[in-house]
mmCIF file of C-alpha atoms in Angstrom:
data_model
loop_
_atom_site.group_PDB
_atom_site.id
_atom_site.type_symbol
_atom_site.label_atom_id
_atom_site.label_comp_id
_atom_site.label_asym_id
_atom_site.label_seq_id
_atom_site.Cartn_x
_atom_site.Cartn_y
_atom_site.Cartn_z
ATOM 1 C CA MET A 1 4.010 1.115 19.298
ATOM 2 C CA ALA A 2 0.642 0.095 18.563
ATOM 3 C CA ASN A 3 -0.151 -3.058 16.114
ATOM 4 C CA HIS A 4 -1.848 -1.716 12.935
ATOM 5 C CA ILE A 5 -3.899 -4.006 11.175
ATOM 6 C CA PRO A 6 -2.929 -3.778 7.645
ATOM 7 C CA PRO A 7 -5.803 -3.084 5.256
ATOM 8 C CA ALA A 8 -7.004 -5.373 2.947
ATOM 9 C CA ALA A 9 -6.206 -6.073 -0.699
ATOM 10 C CA ALA A 10 -8.348 -4.864 -3.044
ATOM 11 C CA SER A 11 -9.733 -5.291 -6.969
ATOM 12 C CA ASP A 12 -10.459 -2.161 -7.361
ATOM 13 C CA PRO A 13 -7.596 0.651 -8.872
ATOM 14 C CA SER A 14 -9.150 2.793 -6.742
ATOM 15 C CA ALA A 15 -9.284 1.152 -3.422
ATOM 16 C CA ALA A 16 -5.898 -0.284 -3.853
ATOM 17 C CA PHE A 17 -3.971 2.906 -4.523
ATOM 18 C CA LEU A 18 -6.229 4.264 -1.467
ATOM 19 C CA ARG A 19 -4.729 0.931 -0.017
ATOM 20 C CA LEU A 20 -0.898 2.404 -0.689
ATOM 21 C CA LEU A 21 -1.547 5.906 0.333
ATOM 22 C CA THR A 22 -2.915 3.975 3.966
ATOM 23 C CA VAL A 23 -0.263 2.079 4.359
ATOM 24 C CA LEU A 24 2.340 4.427 3.252
ATOM 25 C CA ASP A 25 0.765 6.795 5.578
ATOM 26 C CA THR A 26 0.876 4.775 8.569
ATOM 27 C CA LEU A 27 4.876 3.644 8.163
ATOM 28 C CA ARG A 28 5.465 7.351 7.732
ATOM 29 C CA THR A 29 3.779 8.158 11.454
ATOM 30 C CA ASP A 30 5.327 4.937 13.005
ATOM 31 C CA CYS A 31 8.325 3.092 11.220
ATOM 32 C CA PRO A 32 11.308 4.423 12.806
ATOM 33 C CA TRP A 33 13.134 3.938 9.298
ATOM 34 C CA ASP A 34 10.243 5.853 7.351
ATOM 35 C CA LYS A 35 9.816 8.277 9.651
ATOM 36 C CA LYS A 36 13.566 9.512 8.953
ATOM 37 C CA GLN A 37 13.228 9.680 5.150
ATOM 38 C CA THR A 38 13.524 12.844 3.070
ATOM 39 C CA MET A 39 13.406 13.447 -0.825
ATOM 40 C CA GLU A 40 17.030 13.366 -0.613
ATOM 41 C CA THR A 41 17.721 10.129 1.214
ATOM 42 C CA LEU A 42 15.187 8.798 -1.293
ATOM 43 C CA ARG A 43 16.906 9.830 -4.543
ATOM 44 C CA HIS A 44 19.407 7.028 -4.734
ATOM 45 C CA LEU A 45 16.972 4.482 -4.099
ATOM 46 C CA THR A 46 14.854 5.478 -6.569
ATOM 47 C CA ILE A 47 17.568 5.926 -9.269
ATOM 48 C CA GLU A 48 18.714 2.082 -8.004
ATOM 49 C CA GLU A 49 14.445 0.829 -8.119
ATOM 50 C CA THR A 50 14.477 2.366 -11.872
ATOM 51 C CA TYR A 51 17.817 0.776 -13.196
ATOM 52 C CA GLU A 52 16.010 -2.722 -11.513
ATOM 53 C CA LEU A 53 13.256 -2.129 -13.252
ATOM 54 C CA SER A 54 14.803 -1.885 -16.602
ATOM 55 C CA ASP A 55 16.837 -5.179 -16.203
ATOM 56 C CA ALA A 56 13.775 -6.768 -15.271
ATOM 57 C CA ILE A 57 12.284 -5.394 -18.596
ATOM 58 C CA LEU A 58 14.857 -6.112 -20.445
ATOM 59 C CA GLU A 59 15.459 -9.832 -19.228
ATOM 60 C CA GLY A 60 11.330 -10.157 -19.921
ATOM 61 C CA ASP A 61 10.658 -11.129 -16.526
ATOM 62 C CA LEU A 62 7.052 -10.225 -16.162
ATOM 63 C CA ILE A 63 7.003 -10.991 -12.360
ATOM 64 C CA GLU A 64 10.049 -8.937 -11.638
ATOM 65 C CA VAL A 65 8.601 -5.754 -13.938
ATOM 66 C CA LYS A 66 5.280 -5.932 -11.607
ATOM 67 C CA LYS A 67 7.425 -6.194 -8.218
ATOM 68 C CA GLU A 68 9.578 -3.172 -9.435
ATOM 69 C CA LEU A 69 6.572 -0.821 -10.395
ATOM 70 C CA GLY A 70 5.239 -1.373 -7.075
ATOM 71 C CA ASP A 71 8.324 -0.253 -6.036
ATOM 72 C CA LEU A 72 8.971 2.881 -7.921
ATOM 73 C CA LEU A 73 4.836 3.485 -7.561
ATOM 74 C CA MET A 74 5.778 3.308 -3.734
ATOM 75 C CA HIS A 75 8.404 5.828 -4.161
ATOM 76 C CA LEU A 76 6.437 8.310 -5.940
ATOM 77 C CA VAL A 77 3.933 8.496 -3.172
ATOM 78 C CA PHE A 78 6.411 8.686 -0.518
ATOM 79 C CA TYR A 79 7.638 11.649 -2.301
ATOM 80 C CA ALA A 80 4.026 13.310 -2.489
ATOM 81 C CA ARG A 81 3.696 12.493 1.451
ATOM 82 C CA ILE A 82 6.942 14.362 2.322
ATOM 83 C CA ALA A 83 5.871 17.448 0.242
ATOM 84 C CA SER A 84 2.376 17.468 1.728
ATOM 85 C CA GLU A 85 4.069 17.594 5.358
ATOM 86 C CA THR A 86 5.496 21.220 4.439
ATOM 87 C CA ASN A 87 2.275 22.094 2.493
ATOM 88 C CA ASP A 88 4.194 22.107 -0.502
ATOM 89 C CA PHE A 89 1.602 19.636 -2.520
ATOM 90 C CA THR A 90 -0.369 16.388 -1.887
ATOM 91 C CA ILE A 91 -0.627 13.220 -4.148
ATOM 92 C CA VAL A 92 -3.735 14.592 -5.544
ATOM 93 C CA ASP A 93 -2.216 17.974 -6.840
ATOM 94 C CA VAL A 94 0.239 15.614 -8.489
ATOM 95 C CA LEU A 95 -2.371 13.405 -10.371
ATOM 96 C CA ASN A 96 -4.142 16.331 -11.624
ATOM 97 C CA SER A 97 -1.219 18.124 -12.301
ATOM 98 C CA VAL A 98 -0.194 15.056 -14.828
ATOM 99 C CA CYS A 99 -3.541 14.761 -15.755
ATOM 100 C CA GLU A 100 -3.422 18.398 -16.910
ATOM 101 C CA LYS A 101 -0.740 18.515 -18.790
ATOM 102 C CA LEU A 102 -1.678 15.123 -20.567
ATOM 103 C CA ILE A 103 -4.679 16.553 -21.792
ATOM 104 C CA SER A 104 -3.337 20.075 -22.892
ATOM 105 C CA ARG A 105 -0.568 18.029 -25.144
ATOM 106 C CA HIS A 106 -2.788 15.940 -26.937
ATOM 107 C CA PRO A 107 -5.288 18.479 -28.385
ATOM 108 C CA HIS A 108 -5.730 15.990 -31.197
ATOM 109 C CA ILE A 109 -7.578 14.180 -28.867
ATOM 110 C CA TYR A 110 -9.184 16.136 -26.470
ATOM 111 C CA GLY A 111 -9.438 19.176 -28.890
ATOM 112 C CA ASP A 112 -9.785 20.214 -32.772
ATOM 113 C CA VAL A 113 -6.507 19.643 -33.685
ATOM 114 C CA GLU A 114 -5.595 17.095 -36.861
ATOM 115 C CA VAL A 115 -2.932 14.870 -36.603
ATOM 116 C CA GLU A 116 -1.612 12.376 -39.344
ATOM 117 C CA ASN A 117 1.049 10.151 -37.644
ATOM 118 C CA GLU A 118 2.938 9.645 -34.497
ATOM 119 C CA ALA A 119 5.630 12.249 -35.677
ATOM 120 C CA ASP A 120 2.519 15.157 -36.009
ATOM 121 C CA VAL A 121 1.763 14.009 -32.317
ATOM 122 C CA LYS A 122 5.830 14.546 -31.217
ATOM 123 C CA ARG A 123 5.926 18.007 -33.237
ATOM 124 C CA ASN A 124 2.984 19.235 -31.250
ATOM 125 C CA TRP A 125 4.087 18.137 -28.405
ATOM 126 C CA GLU A 126 7.684 19.871 -28.211
ATOM 127 C CA ARG A 127 5.690 22.785 -29.622
ATOM 128 C CA LEU A 128 3.518 23.412 -26.945
ATOM 129 C CA LYS A 129 6.015 22.639 -23.877
ATOM 130 C CA LEU A 130 7.411 26.096 -25.825
ATOM 131 C CA LYS A 131 4.475 27.390 -25.536
ATOM 132 C CA GLU A 132 4.017 26.968 -22.090
ATOM 133 C CA GLY A 133 7.663 28.420 -21.041
ATOM 134 C CA ASN A 134 10.544 26.186 -21.774
ATOM 135 C CA LYS A 135 13.070 28.318 -22.847
ATOM 136 C CA SER A 136 14.651 25.234 -25.051
ATOM 137 C CA VAL A 137 13.556 22.378 -26.748
ATOM 138 C CA LEU A 138 16.375 20.686 -25.431
ATOM 139 C CA GLY A 139 15.659 21.957 -21.588
ATOM 140 C CA GLY A 140 13.571 19.038 -20.651
ATOM 141 C CA VAL A 141 16.804 16.729 -21.158
ATOM 142 C CA PRO A 142 17.904 15.707 -17.683
ATOM 143 C CA VAL A 143 21.624 16.645 -17.052
ATOM 144 C CA SER A 144 22.504 13.365 -15.065
ATOM 145 C CA LEU A 145 21.122 11.240 -17.991
ATOM 146 C CA PRO A 146 23.916 8.812 -18.924
ATOM 147 C CA ALA A 147 25.375 9.634 -22.540
ATOM 148 C CA LEU A 148 24.041 7.540 -24.182
ATOM 149 C CA VAL A 149 20.639 7.715 -23.610
ATOM 150 C CA LYS A 150 20.946 11.803 -23.474
ATOM 151 C CA ALA A 151 22.255 11.433 -26.975
ATOM 152 C CA SER A 152 18.963 9.347 -27.816
ATOM 153 C CA ARG A 153 16.701 12.144 -26.142
ATOM 154 C CA ILE A 154 18.473 15.079 -27.524
ATOM 155 C CA GLN A 155 17.996 13.831 -31.384
ATOM 156 C CA GLU A 156 14.434 12.763 -30.385
ATOM 157 C CA LYS A 157 13.715 16.362 -29.092
ATOM 158 C CA ALA A 158 15.298 17.897 -32.305
ATOM 159 C CA ARG A 159 13.346 15.656 -34.347
ATOM 160 C CA GLY A 160 10.145 16.631 -32.494
ATOM 161 C CA ILE A 161 10.484 20.273 -34.432
ATOM 162 C CA GLY A 162 11.863 19.225 -37.889
ATOM 163 C CA PHE A 163 15.478 19.584 -37.391
ATOM 164 C CA ASP A 164 16.220 15.814 -38.641
ATOM 165 C CA TRP A 165 17.868 13.962 -41.626
ATOM 166 C CA ASP A 166 15.071 13.380 -44.379
ATOM 167 C CA ASN A 167 16.320 9.892 -44.474
ATOM 168 C CA LYS A 168 18.397 6.802 -43.333
ATOM 169 C CA GLN A 169 20.892 6.682 -46.242
ATOM 170 C CA GLN A 170 21.820 10.130 -45.206
ATOM 171 C CA VAL A 171 22.438 9.322 -41.662
ATOM 172 C CA TRP A 172 24.492 6.420 -42.999
ATOM 173 C CA GLU A 173 26.766 8.270 -45.013
ATOM 174 C CA LYS A 174 27.150 10.742 -42.211
ATOM 175 C CA VAL A 175 28.209 7.539 -40.091
ATOM 176 C CA GLU A 176 31.050 7.045 -42.585
ATOM 177 C CA GLU A 177 32.103 10.177 -42.710
ATOM 178 C CA GLU A 178 32.492 10.063 -38.911
ATOM 179 C CA LEU A 179 34.154 7.107 -39.383
ATOM 180 C CA ALA A 180 36.717 8.123 -41.448
ATOM 181 C CA GLU A 181 37.277 11.170 -39.357
ATOM 182 C CA PHE A 182 38.029 9.190 -36.121
ATOM 183 C CA LYS A 183 40.485 6.618 -38.280
ATOM 184 C CA GLN A 184 42.027 9.343 -39.146
ATOM 185 C CA GLU A 185 42.635 11.258 -35.999
ATOM 186 C CA PHE A 186 43.623 7.971 -34.383
ATOM 187 C CA ASN A 187 46.087 6.528 -37.454
ATOM 188 C CA VAL A 188 45.063 3.023 -37.315
ATOM 189 C CA GLU A 189 47.488 2.042 -39.861
ATOM 190 C CA ASP A 190 50.795 3.486 -38.431
ATOM 191 C CA HIS A 191 50.323 3.309 -34.824
ATOM 192 C CA VAL A 192 51.895 6.619 -33.766
ATOM 193 C CA ALA A 193 50.894 8.833 -31.087
ATOM 194 C CA VAL A 194 47.501 9.767 -30.849
ATOM 195 C CA ASP A 195 46.441 12.844 -30.180
ATOM 196 C CA GLN A 196 43.544 12.081 -27.408
ATOM 197 C CA GLU A 197 41.779 15.089 -27.115
ATOM 198 C CA LYS A 198 40.998 15.027 -30.839
ATOM 199 C CA ALA A 199 40.018 11.086 -30.980
ATOM 200 C CA GLU A 200 38.045 11.269 -27.995
ATOM 201 C CA ALA A 201 35.852 14.263 -30.281
ATOM 202 C CA GLU A 202 35.992 12.323 -33.267
ATOM 203 C CA PHE A 203 34.925 9.134 -31.513
ATOM 204 C CA GLY A 204 32.067 11.092 -29.733
ATOM 205 C CA ASP A 205 30.946 12.214 -33.156
ATOM 206 C CA LEU A 206 30.846 8.734 -34.670
ATOM 207 C CA LEU A 207 28.929 7.177 -31.383
ATOM 208 C CA PHE A 208 26.156 10.078 -31.676
ATOM 209 C CA SER A 209 25.941 9.435 -35.481
ATOM 210 C CA LEU A 210 25.313 5.753 -34.522
ATOM 211 C CA VAL A 211 23.083 6.383 -32.027
ATOM 212 C CA ASN A 212 21.083 8.691 -34.683
ATOM 213 C CA TYR A 213 21.360 6.009 -37.337
ATOM 214 C CA ALA A 214 19.996 3.453 -34.881
ATOM 215 C CA ARG A 215 16.474 5.698 -34.020
ATOM 216 C CA PHE A 216 16.240 6.002 -37.599
ATOM 217 C CA ILE A 217 16.108 1.964 -37.937
ATOM 218 C CA GLY A 218 14.241 1.789 -35.139
ATOM 219 C CA ILE A 219 16.607 0.634 -33.204
ATOM 220 C CA ASN A 220 17.261 1.652 -28.926
ATOM 221 C CA PRO A 221 20.661 2.488 -28.633
ATOM 222 C CA GLU A 222 20.676 1.860 -24.641
ATOM 223 C CA ASN A 223 18.869 -1.385 -24.955
ATOM 224 C CA ALA A 224 20.971 -2.802 -27.575
ATOM 225 C CA LEU A 225 24.361 -2.099 -25.899
ATOM 226 C CA GLU A 226 22.930 -3.389 -22.457
ATOM 227 C CA LYS A 227 21.776 -6.644 -24.387
ATOM 228 C CA THR A 228 25.272 -7.032 -25.798
ATOM 229 C CA ASN A 229 26.574 -6.408 -22.123
ATOM 230 C CA LYS A 230 24.670 -8.941 -20.894
ATOM 231 C CA LYS A 231 25.537 -11.153 -23.233
ATOM 232 C CA PHE A 232 29.015 -10.589 -22.862
ATOM 233 C CA ILE A 233 28.745 -11.407 -19.300
ATOM 234 C CA LYS A 234 27.154 -15.049 -19.808
ATOM 235 C CA ARG A 235 29.765 -15.930 -22.109
ATOM 236 C CA PHE A 236 32.479 -14.542 -20.163
ATOM 237 C CA GLN A 237 31.240 -16.450 -17.459
ATOM 238 C CA TYR A 238 30.898 -19.568 -18.993
ATOM 239 C CA ILE A 239 34.475 -19.509 -19.767
ATOM 240 C CA GLU A 240 35.491 -18.968 -16.007
ATOM 241 C CA THR A 241 33.079 -22.099 -15.251
ATOM 242 C CA LYS A 242 34.703 -24.215 -17.536
ATOM 243 C CA ALA A 243 38.379 -22.960 -17.316
ATOM 244 C CA ALA A 244 37.707 -23.612 -12.867
ATOM 245 C CA GLU A 245 36.311 -27.331 -14.193
ATOM 246 C CA ASN A 246 39.184 -28.211 -16.036
ATOM 247 C CA GLY A 247 41.675 -26.621 -13.611
ATOM 248 C CA GLN A 248 43.048 -23.847 -15.341
ATOM 249 C CA ALA A 249 43.202 -20.102 -14.421
ATOM 250 C CA LEU A 250 42.432 -17.303 -16.437
ATOM 251 C CA GLN A 251 45.175 -15.695 -16.338
ATOM 252 C CA ASP A 252 47.590 -18.035 -17.439
ATOM 253 C CA MET A 253 45.685 -19.265 -20.589
ATOM 254 C CA THR A 254 46.165 -17.973 -23.701
ATOM 255 C CA LEU A 255 43.825 -16.020 -25.765
ATOM 256 C CA ALA A 256 43.298 -19.036 -28.325
ATOM 257 C CA GLU A 257 42.466 -21.456 -25.596
ATOM 258 C CA MET A 258 40.082 -18.536 -24.054
ATOM 259 C CA ASP A 259 38.332 -18.835 -27.549
ATOM 260 C CA VAL A 260 37.835 -22.365 -27.615
ATOM 261 C CA TYR A 261 35.751 -21.603 -24.653
ATOM 262 C CA TRP A 262 34.184 -18.634 -25.995
ATOM 263 C CA ASN A 263 32.942 -20.296 -29.359
ATOM 264 C CA GLU A 264 31.386 -23.256 -27.245
ATOM 265 C CA ALA A 265 29.576 -20.203 -25.228
ATOM 266 C CA LYS A 266 27.996 -18.892 -28.185
ATOM 267 C CA THR A 267 26.660 -22.068 -29.294
ATOM 268 C CA ILE A 268 25.526 -23.649 -25.856
ATOM 269 C CA LEU A 269 23.915 -19.949 -24.636
ATOM 270 C CA ALA A 270 22.493 -19.340 -28.107
ATOM 271 C CA GLN A 271 20.160 -22.134 -27.381
#
């Protein structure tokens, strides 16, 4: 295999992008691993890279964000390179396509449409998508999205064409209504047998309404839950560490004993 001299780093965006294309073309031609890849084999890796970017954003680690953005950009170029080999499309087609879409979906910038706020922009976006041939406002929501993210996107898209509550008080009333229905199905007080199917349905309605309220007050529910996940992990790992330091096994400790370490973690890790 020939030894290739890699192109030098560039400060100009166009030259830097060309450098990536050149490097990837070389790898696709000469690297045994890169030569074997298909869109299908890259798919799960792209999903992994997307989650790694998400983690870096939530951690506020901009060094990692830069790294993960590079990894994702490489994947996007790789897909286009694979498609070019079968004459389906090229990276130029991809770039021109997204530019044309952005221009057509922003008539308030590139046309004579007037908007007053962000809500008007979103409504125009959804209406234009329908004019372009989309059969449903919700058609653009990926089937494989995690349920919590999907709920947010469904609600946002419905809002885009005006199907939404007028104010957050109405949404909170819906949350309370769904909570009451869930408690009734779950029968909290009596602790009798529960109809799991109905309870699950009511719990889903409750979650959906909470996602709706979060949207109204500007909270991203996926981010909020993931931050809570990370907080719980750190506190629980503190319990594990303290127990090990004191020669204790978690499975032999009482909940009250573990709560002592948990409360320590809440104080220490919050500093």
